[in-house]
mmCIF file of C-alpha atoms in Angstrom:
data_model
loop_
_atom_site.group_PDB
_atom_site.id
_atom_site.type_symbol
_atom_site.label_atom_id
_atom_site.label_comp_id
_atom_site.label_asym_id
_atom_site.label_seq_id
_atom_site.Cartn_x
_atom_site.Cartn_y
_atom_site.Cartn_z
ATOM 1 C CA UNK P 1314 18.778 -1.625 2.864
ATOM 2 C CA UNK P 1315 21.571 -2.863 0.509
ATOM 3 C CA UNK P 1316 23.587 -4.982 2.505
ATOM 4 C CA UNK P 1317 24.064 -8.870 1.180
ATOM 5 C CA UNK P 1318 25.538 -10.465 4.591
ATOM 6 C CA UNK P 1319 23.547 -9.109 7.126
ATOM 7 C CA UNK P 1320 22.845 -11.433 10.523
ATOM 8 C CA UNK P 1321 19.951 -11.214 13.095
ATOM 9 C CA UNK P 1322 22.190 -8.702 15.345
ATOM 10 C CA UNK P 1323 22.053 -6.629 11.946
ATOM 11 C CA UNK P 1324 18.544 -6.263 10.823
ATOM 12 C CA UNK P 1325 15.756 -4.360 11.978
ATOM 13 C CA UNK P 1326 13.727 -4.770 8.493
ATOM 14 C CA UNK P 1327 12.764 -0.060 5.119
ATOM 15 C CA UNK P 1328 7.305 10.482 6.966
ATOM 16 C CA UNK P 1329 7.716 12.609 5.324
ATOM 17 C CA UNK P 1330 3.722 14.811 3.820
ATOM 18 C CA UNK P 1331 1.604 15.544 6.575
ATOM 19 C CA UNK P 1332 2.245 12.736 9.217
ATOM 20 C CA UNK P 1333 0.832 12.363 12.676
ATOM 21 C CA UNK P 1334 2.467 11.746 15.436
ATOM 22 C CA UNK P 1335 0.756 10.036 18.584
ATOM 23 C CA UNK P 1336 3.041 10.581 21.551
ATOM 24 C CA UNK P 1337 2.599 7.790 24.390
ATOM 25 C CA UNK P 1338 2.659 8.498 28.159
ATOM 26 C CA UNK P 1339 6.022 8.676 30.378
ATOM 27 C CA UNK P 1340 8.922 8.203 28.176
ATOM 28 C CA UNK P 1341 8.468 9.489 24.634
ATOM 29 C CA UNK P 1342 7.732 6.145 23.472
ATOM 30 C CA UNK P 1343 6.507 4.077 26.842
ATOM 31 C CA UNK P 1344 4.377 1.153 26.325
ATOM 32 C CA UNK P 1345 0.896 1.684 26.172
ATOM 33 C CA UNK P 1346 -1.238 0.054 29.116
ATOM 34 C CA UNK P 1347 -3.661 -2.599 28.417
ATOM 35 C CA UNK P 1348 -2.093 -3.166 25.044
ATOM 36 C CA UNK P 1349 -0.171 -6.301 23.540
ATOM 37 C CA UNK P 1350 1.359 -7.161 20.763
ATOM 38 C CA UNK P 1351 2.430 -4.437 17.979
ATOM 39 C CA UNK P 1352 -0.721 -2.343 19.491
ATOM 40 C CA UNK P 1353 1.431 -1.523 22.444
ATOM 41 C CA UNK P 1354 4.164 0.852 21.370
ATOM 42 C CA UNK P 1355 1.290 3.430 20.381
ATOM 43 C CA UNK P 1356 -0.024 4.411 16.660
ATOM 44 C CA UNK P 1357 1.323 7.382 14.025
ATOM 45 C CA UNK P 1358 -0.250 8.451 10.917
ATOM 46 C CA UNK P 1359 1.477 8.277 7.671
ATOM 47 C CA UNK P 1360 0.839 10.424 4.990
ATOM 48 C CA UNK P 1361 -2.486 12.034 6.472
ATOM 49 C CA UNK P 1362 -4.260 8.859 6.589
ATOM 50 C CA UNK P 1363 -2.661 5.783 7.220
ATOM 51 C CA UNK P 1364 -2.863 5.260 11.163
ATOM 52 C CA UNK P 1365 -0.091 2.198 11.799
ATOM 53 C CA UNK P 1366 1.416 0.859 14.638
ATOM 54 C CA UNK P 1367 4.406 1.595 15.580
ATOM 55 C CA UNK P 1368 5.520 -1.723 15.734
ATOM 56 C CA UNK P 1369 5.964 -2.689 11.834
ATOM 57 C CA UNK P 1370 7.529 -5.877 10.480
ATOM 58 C CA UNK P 1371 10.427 -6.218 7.931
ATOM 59 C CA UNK P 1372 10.167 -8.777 5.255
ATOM 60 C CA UNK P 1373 13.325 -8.830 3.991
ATOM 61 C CA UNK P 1374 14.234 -11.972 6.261
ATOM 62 C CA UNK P 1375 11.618 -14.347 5.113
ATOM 63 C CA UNK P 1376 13.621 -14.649 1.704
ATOM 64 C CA UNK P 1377 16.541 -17.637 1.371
ATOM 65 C CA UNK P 1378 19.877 -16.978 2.828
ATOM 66 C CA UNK P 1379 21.913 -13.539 2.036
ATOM 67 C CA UNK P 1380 18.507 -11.925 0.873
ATOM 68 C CA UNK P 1381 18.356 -14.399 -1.704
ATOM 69 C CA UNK P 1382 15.944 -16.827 -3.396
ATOM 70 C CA UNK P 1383 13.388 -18.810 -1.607
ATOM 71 C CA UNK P 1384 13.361 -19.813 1.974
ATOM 72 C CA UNK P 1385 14.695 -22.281 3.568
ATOM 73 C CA UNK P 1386 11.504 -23.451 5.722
ATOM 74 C CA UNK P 1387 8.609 -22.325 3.071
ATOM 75 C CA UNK P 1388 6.154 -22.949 5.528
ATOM 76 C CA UNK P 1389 8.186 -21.088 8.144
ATOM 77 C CA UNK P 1390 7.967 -18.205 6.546
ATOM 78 C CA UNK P 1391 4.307 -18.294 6.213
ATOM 79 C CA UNK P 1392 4.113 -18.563 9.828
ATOM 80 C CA UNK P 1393 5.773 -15.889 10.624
ATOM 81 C CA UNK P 1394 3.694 -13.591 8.428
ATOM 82 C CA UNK P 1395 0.226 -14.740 9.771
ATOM 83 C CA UNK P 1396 1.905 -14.391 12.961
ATOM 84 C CA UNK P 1397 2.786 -10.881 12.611
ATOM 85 C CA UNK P 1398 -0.703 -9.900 11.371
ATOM 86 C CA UNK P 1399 -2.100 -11.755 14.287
ATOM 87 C CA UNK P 1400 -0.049 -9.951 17.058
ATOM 88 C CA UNK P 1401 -1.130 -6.896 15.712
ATOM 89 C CA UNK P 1402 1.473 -5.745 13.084
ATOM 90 C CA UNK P 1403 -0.656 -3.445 9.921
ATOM 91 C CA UNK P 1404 2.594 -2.361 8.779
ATOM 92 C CA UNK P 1405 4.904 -4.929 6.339
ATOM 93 C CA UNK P 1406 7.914 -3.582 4.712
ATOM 94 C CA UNK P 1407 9.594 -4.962 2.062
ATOM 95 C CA UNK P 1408 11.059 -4.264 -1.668
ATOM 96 C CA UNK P 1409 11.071 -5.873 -4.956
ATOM 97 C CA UNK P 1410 15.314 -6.455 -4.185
ATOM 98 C CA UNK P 1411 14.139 -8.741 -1.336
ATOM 99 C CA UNK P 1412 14.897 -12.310 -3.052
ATOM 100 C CA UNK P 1413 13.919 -10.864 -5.449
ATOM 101 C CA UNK P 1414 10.763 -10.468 -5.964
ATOM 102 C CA UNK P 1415 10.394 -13.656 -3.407
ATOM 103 C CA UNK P 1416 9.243 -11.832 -0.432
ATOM 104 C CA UNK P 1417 6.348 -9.691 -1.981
ATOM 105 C CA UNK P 1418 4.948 -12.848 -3.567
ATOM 106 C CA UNK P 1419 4.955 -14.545 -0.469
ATOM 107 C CA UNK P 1420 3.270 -11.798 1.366
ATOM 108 C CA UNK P 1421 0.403 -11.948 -1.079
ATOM 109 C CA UNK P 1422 0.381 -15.887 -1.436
ATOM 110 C CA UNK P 1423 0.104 -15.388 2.652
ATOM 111 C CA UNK P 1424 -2.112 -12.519 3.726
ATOM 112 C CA UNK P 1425 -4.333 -11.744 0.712
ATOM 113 C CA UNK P 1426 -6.861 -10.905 0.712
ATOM 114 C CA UNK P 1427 -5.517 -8.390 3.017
ATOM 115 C CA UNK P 1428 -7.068 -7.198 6.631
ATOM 116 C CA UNK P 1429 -8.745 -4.168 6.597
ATOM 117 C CA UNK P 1430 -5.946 -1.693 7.507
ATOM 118 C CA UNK P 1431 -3.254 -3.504 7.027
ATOM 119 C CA UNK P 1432 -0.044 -1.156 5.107
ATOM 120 C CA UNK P 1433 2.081 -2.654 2.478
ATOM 121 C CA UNK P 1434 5.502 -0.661 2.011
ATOM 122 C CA UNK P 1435 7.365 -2.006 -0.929
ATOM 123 C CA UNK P 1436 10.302 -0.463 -2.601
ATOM 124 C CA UNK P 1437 12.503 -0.077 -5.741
ATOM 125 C CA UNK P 1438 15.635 1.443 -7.511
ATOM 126 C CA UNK P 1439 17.913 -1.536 -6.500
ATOM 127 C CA UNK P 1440 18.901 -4.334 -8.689
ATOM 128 C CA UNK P 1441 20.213 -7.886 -7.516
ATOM 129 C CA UNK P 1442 21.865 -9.338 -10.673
ATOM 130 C CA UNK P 1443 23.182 -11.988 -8.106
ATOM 131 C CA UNK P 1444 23.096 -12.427 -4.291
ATOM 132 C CA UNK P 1445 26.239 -10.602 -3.029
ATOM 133 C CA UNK P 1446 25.095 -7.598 -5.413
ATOM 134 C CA UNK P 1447 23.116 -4.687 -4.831
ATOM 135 C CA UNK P 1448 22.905 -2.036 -7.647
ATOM 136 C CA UNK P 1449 21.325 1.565 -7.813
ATOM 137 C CA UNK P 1450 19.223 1.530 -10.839
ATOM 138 C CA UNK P 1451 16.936 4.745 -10.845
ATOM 139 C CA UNK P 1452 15.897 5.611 -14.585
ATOM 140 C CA UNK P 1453 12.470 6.759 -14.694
ATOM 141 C CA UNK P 1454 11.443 3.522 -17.181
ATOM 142 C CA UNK P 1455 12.479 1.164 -14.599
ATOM 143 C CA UNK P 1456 10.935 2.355 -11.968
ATOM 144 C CA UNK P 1457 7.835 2.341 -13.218
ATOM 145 C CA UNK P 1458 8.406 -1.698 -14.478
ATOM 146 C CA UNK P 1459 9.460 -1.795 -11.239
ATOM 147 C CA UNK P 1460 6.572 -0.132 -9.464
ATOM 148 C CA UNK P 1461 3.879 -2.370 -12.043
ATOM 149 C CA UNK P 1462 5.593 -5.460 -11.146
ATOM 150 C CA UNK P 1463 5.210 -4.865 -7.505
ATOM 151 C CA UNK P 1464 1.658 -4.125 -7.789
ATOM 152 C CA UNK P 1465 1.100 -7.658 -9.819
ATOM 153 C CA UNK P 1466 2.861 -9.459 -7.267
ATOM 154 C CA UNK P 1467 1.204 -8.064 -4.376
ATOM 155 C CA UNK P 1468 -1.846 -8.286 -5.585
ATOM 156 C CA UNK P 1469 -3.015 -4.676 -5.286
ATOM 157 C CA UNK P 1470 -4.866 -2.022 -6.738
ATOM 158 C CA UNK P 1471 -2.271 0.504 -5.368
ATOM 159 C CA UNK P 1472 0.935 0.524 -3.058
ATOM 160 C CA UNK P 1473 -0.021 2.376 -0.066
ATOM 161 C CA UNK P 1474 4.016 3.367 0.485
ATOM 162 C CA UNK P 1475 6.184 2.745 -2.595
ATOM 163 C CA UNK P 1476 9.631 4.044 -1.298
ATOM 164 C CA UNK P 1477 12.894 4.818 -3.467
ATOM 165 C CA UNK P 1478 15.257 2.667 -2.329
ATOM 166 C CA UNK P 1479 18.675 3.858 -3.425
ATOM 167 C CA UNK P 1480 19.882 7.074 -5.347
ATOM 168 C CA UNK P 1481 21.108 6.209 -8.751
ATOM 169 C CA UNK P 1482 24.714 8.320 -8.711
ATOM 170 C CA UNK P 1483 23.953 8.376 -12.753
ATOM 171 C CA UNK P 1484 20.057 9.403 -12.703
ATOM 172 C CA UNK P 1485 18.933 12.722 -11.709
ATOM 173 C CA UNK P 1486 17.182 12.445 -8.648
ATOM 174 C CA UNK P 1487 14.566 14.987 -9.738
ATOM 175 C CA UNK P 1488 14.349 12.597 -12.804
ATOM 176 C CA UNK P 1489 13.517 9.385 -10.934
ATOM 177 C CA UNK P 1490 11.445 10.964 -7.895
ATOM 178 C CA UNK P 1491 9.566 13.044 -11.301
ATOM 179 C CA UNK P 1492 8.838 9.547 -11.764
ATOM 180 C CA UNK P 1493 7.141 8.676 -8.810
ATOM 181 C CA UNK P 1494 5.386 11.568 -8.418
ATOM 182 C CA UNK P 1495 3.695 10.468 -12.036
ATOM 183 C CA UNK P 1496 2.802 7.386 -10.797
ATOM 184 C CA UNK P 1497 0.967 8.687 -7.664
ATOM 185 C CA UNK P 1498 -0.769 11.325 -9.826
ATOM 186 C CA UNK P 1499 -2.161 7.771 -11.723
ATOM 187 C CA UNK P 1500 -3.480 6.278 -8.781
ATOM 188 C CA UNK P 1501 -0.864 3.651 -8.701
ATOM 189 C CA UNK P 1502 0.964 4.895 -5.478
ATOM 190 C CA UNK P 1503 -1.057 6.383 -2.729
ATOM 191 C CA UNK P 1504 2.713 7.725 -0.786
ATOM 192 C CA UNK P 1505 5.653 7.895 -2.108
ATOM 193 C CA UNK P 1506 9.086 7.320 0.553
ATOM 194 C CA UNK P 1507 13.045 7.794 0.207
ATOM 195 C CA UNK P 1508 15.512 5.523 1.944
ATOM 196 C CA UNK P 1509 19.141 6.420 2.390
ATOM 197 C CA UNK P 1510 18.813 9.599 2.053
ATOM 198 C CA UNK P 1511 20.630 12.797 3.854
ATOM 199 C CA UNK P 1512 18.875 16.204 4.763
ATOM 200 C CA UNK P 1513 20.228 17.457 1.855
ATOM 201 C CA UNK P 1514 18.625 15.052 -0.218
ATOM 202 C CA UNK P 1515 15.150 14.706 1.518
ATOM 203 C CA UNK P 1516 14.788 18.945 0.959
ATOM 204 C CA UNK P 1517 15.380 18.211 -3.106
ATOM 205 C CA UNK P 1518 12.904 15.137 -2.814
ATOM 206 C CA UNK P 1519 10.348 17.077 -1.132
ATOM 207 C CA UNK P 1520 10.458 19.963 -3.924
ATOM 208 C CA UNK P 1521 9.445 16.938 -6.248
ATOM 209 C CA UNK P 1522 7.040 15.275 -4.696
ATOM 210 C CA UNK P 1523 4.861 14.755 -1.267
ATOM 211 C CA UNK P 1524 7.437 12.580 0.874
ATOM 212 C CA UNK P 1525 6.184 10.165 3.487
ATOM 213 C CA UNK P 1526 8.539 8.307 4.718
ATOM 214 C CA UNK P 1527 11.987 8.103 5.105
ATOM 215 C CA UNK P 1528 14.097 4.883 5.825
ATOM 216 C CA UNK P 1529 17.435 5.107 6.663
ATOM 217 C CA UNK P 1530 20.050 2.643 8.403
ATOM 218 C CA UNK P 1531 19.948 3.757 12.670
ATOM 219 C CA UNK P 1532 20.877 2.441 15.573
ATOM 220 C CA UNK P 1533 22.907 2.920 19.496
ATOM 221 C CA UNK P 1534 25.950 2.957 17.759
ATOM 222 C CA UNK P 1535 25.458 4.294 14.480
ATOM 223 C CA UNK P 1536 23.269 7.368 14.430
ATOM 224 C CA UNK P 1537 24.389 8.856 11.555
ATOM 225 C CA UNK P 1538 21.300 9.715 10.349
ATOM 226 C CA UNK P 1539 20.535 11.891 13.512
ATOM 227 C CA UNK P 1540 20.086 15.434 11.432
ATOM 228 C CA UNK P 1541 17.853 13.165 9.260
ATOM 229 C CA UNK P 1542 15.619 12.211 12.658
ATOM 230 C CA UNK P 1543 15.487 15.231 13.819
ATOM 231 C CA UNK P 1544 13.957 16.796 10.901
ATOM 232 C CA UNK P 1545 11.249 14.279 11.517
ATOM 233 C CA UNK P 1546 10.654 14.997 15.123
ATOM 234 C CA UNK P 1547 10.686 18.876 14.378
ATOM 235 C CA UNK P 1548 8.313 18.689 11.689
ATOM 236 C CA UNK P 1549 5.495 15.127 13.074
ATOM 237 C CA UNK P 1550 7.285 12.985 11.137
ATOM 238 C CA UNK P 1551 7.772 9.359 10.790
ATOM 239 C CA UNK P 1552 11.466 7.730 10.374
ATOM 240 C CA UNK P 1553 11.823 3.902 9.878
ATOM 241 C CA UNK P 1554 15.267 2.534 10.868
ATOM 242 C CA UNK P 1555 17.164 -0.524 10.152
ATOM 243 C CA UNK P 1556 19.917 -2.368 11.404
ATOM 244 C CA UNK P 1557 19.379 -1.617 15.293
ATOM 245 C CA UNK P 1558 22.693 -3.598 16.317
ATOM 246 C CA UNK P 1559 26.060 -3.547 14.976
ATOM 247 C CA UNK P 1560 29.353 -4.738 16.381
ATOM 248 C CA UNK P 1561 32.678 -5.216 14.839
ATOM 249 C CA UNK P 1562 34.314 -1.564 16.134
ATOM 250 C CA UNK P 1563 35.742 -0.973 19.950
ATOM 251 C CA UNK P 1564 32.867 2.009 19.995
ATOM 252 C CA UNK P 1565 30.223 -0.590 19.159
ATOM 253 C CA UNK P 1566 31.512 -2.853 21.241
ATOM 254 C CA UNK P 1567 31.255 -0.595 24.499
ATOM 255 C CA UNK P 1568 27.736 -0.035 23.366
ATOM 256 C CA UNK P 1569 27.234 -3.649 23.216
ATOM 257 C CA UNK P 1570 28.260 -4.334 26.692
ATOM 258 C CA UNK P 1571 25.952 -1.395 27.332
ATOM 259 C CA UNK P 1572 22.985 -3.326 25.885
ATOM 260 C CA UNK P 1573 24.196 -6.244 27.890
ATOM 261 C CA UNK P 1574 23.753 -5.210 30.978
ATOM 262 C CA UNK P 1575 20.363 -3.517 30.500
ATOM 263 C CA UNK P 1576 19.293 -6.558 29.006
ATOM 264 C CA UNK P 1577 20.199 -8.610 32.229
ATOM 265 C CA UNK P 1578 18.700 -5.778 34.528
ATOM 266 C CA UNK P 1579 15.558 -5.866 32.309
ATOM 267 C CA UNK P 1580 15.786 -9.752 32.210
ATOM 268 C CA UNK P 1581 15.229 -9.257 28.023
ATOM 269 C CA UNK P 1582 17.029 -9.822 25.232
ATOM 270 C CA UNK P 1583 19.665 -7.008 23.745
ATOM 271 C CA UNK P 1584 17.512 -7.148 20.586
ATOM 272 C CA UNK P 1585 14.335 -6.461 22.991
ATOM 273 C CA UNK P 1586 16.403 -3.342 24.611
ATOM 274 C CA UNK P 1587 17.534 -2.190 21.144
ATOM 275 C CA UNK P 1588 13.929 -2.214 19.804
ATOM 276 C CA UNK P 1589 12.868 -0.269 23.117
ATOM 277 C CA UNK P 1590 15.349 2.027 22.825
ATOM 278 C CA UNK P 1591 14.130 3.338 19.808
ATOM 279 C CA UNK P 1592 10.790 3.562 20.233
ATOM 280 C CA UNK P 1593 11.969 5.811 23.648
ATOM 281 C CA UNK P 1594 14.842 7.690 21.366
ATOM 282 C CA UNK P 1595 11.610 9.611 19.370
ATOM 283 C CA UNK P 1596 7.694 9.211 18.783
ATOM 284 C CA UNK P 1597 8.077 9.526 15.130
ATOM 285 C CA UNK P 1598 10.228 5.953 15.131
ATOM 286 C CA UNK P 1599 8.645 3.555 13.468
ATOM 287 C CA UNK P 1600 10.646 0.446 14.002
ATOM 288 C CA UNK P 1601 10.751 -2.669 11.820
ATOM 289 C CA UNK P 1602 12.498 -5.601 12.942
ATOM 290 C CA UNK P 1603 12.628 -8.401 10.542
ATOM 291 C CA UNK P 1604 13.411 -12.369 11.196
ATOM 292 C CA UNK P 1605 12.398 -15.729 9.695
ATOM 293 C CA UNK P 1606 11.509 -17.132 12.824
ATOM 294 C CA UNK P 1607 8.406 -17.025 14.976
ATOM 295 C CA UNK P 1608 10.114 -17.527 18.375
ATOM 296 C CA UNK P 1609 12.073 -14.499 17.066
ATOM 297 C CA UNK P 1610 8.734 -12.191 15.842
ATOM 298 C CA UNK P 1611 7.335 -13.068 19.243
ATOM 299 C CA UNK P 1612 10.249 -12.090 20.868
ATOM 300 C CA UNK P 1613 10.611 -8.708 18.918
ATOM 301 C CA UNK P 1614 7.092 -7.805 19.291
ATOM 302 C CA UNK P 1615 7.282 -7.915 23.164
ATOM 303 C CA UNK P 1616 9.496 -5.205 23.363
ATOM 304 C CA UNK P 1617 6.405 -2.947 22.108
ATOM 305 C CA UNK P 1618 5.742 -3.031 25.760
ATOM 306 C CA UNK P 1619 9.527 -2.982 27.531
ATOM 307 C CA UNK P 1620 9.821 0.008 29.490
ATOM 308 C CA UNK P 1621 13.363 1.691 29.977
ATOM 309 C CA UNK P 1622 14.240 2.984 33.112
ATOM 310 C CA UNK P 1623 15.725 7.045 32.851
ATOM 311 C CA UNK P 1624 18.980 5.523 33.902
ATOM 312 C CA UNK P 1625 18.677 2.878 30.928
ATOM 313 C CA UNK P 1626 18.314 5.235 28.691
ATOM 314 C CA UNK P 1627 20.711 7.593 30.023
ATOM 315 C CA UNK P 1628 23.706 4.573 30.185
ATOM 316 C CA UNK P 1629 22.673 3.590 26.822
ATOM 317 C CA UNK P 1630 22.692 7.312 25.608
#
C-alpha cells in the first residue's frame, strides 16, 4: 500500500508457489463451527508450508498518524498486537515504509520471542523521505539493505514472506525480483511476494522467482484486480487485499448504501460485512484488516465468523 491519507473506512492492512487452499463449508468462505477468533474463517497454506489463518492482521495502523512516526498511544499499540496474537491471528503484515521502520520494531519489542507458528510478512521497495511521500525505489542494492534491516529489526533469523512492495518504473523488474530470488537462495527469505502487481506482471515475476503471495488494493467497489484474483483461485492461490471500503464516487456510494443495509439486517458493522464479503468472494482471500484500536481488532476479528446470506451476497455483488 502507498497511500499517505488513508482512514479506517480505507484500510484493510499487504500466493503465489505451491499454495493450499482449505475451502470451508456452505459459502466459499463460511465461518467455521466451533471456532472463534481469527481460527474461524478457515486456514490456507502459503508457499507449501506455512498453514495461516485466514484472518491476518495489518500493521500498518499501529504507526503515528498518516503512516508516520510513532504512535500516538504507545501502549495502545502494544495492546492491540498481543491482542491479535491472542484471538488467534499467526499472520502480521507489515513493511519497512510503515513509519518507517516503526511498526516492525514494535512488533518485535511486542511479540518476540515469537509463538510457534506465528508468520511475519514484511515488505520493501518503497521509500518515505517524508510522510505525504511514497517512492518506488527497487535497485537490487537497496533491497537487500532493505531486506537486512528488516531482519535486524524483527529480530529474525529469516522473513518467512518478504514481499516487493512497489515496481520501480526505472529498475528492471527482473533486476530487483533477481534480487530477491538471491536472497532466498541465502536463507534470508523463506517466500518471496509482489504487491501491486497486474497479470502481466505476476507471469514475468514468476519466471524469476517462486512467488507466494500477491497483495494488491481490492474491495466491493474497486475490483480492479479481479483478473489478478482469479489467477489465484484457478491455480490454489492466496491473494491478500487492502483497502476493503472506499467512498468518494456515486458508484461507491451505491455500494455503500449496499453495505448499509446488510449491515443493519446482519445487525454488524459495514466494516464486519466488508471483511465477510471477502472471505465469501474466494477461499484463496486472505484478508488483513489493520487498526490501532482494540475495540476495533475485536470488532474486525468477529467477522471471521459473520455468515452472508445468498441474497447478501447477491445485493452486494
Amino acid at each position: 500500500m502507498s497511500a499517505s491519507q488513508l482512514t479506517r473506512r480505507q484500510v484493510m492492512g499487504g500466493v503465489l508457489g505451491m499454495v493450499g487452499v482449505t475451502r470451508l463449508a456452505a459459502v466459499s468462505a463460511a465461518p467455521t463451527a466451533g471456532r472463534s477468533g481469527a481460527a474461524a474463517a478457515g486456514t490456507l497454506t502459503i508457499g507449501g508450508d506455512l498453514v495461516v489463518n485466514r484472518m491476518g492482521f495489518g500493521a500498518m495502523r499501529v504507526t503515528g498518524p498518516g503512516i508516520w512516526g510513532e504512535p500516538k498511544d504507545p501502549a495502545e499499540a502494544r495492546r492491540v498486537l498481543r491482542r491479535a496474537v491472542e484471538l488467534g491471528v499467526n499472520f502480521i503484515d507489515t513493511a519497512d515504509s510503515y513509519g518507517p521502520e516503526v511498526s516492525e520494531r514494535l512488533i518485535a519489542e511486542t511479540l518476540a520471542p515469537y509463538p510457534r507458528g506465528l508468520v511475519i510478512a514484511t515488505k520493501g521497495g518503497l521509500l518515505r523521505p517524508s510522510a505525504p511521500q511514497w517512492v518506488p525505489d527497487g535497485r537490487p542494492a537497496h533491497l537487500r539493505v532493505a531486506c537486512e534491516g528488516s531482519l535486524k529489526r524483527l529480530k529474525l533469523a529469516r522473513i518467512d514472506l518478504y514481499q516487493f512492495h512497489h515496481i520501480d518504473p526505472q529498475v528492471p523488474l527482473e533486476d530487483s525480483l533477481g534480487e530477491l530470488a538471491r536472497l532466498r537462495e541465502e536463507g534470508k527469505i523463506r517466500h518471496v511476494g509482489v504487491s501491486n502487481f497486474n497479470v502481466e506482471e505476476l507471469a514475468r515475476a514468476r519466471r524469476v522467482v517462486p512467488v507466494a503471495s500477491v497483495q494488491n488494493r481490492y474491495n466491493l467497489a474497486d475490483r480492479g484486480s479481479e483478473d489478478v484474483l482469479g489467477v489465484c483461485a484457478r491455480d490454489g492461490l492466496a491473494f491478500i487485499p487492502w483497502a476493503p471500503l472506499a467512498s468518494g464516487s456515486a458508484s461507491r456510494l451505491e455500494v455503500s448504501d449496499a453495505l448499509e443495509k446488510v449491515a443493519a439486517a446482519q445487525g454488524v458493522s459495514v466494516m464486519q460485512v466488508a471483511i465477510a464479503w471477502l472471505l465469501a468472494k474466494s477461499p484463496a482471500m486472505l484478508p488483513i484488516p489493520g487498526t490501532g484500536s482494540v475495540a476495533h481488532l475485536e470488532e474486525d476479528l468477529a467477522a471471521a465468523r459473520l455468515q452472508l446470506t445468498p441474497e447478501e451476497l447477491a445485493r452486494l455483488g
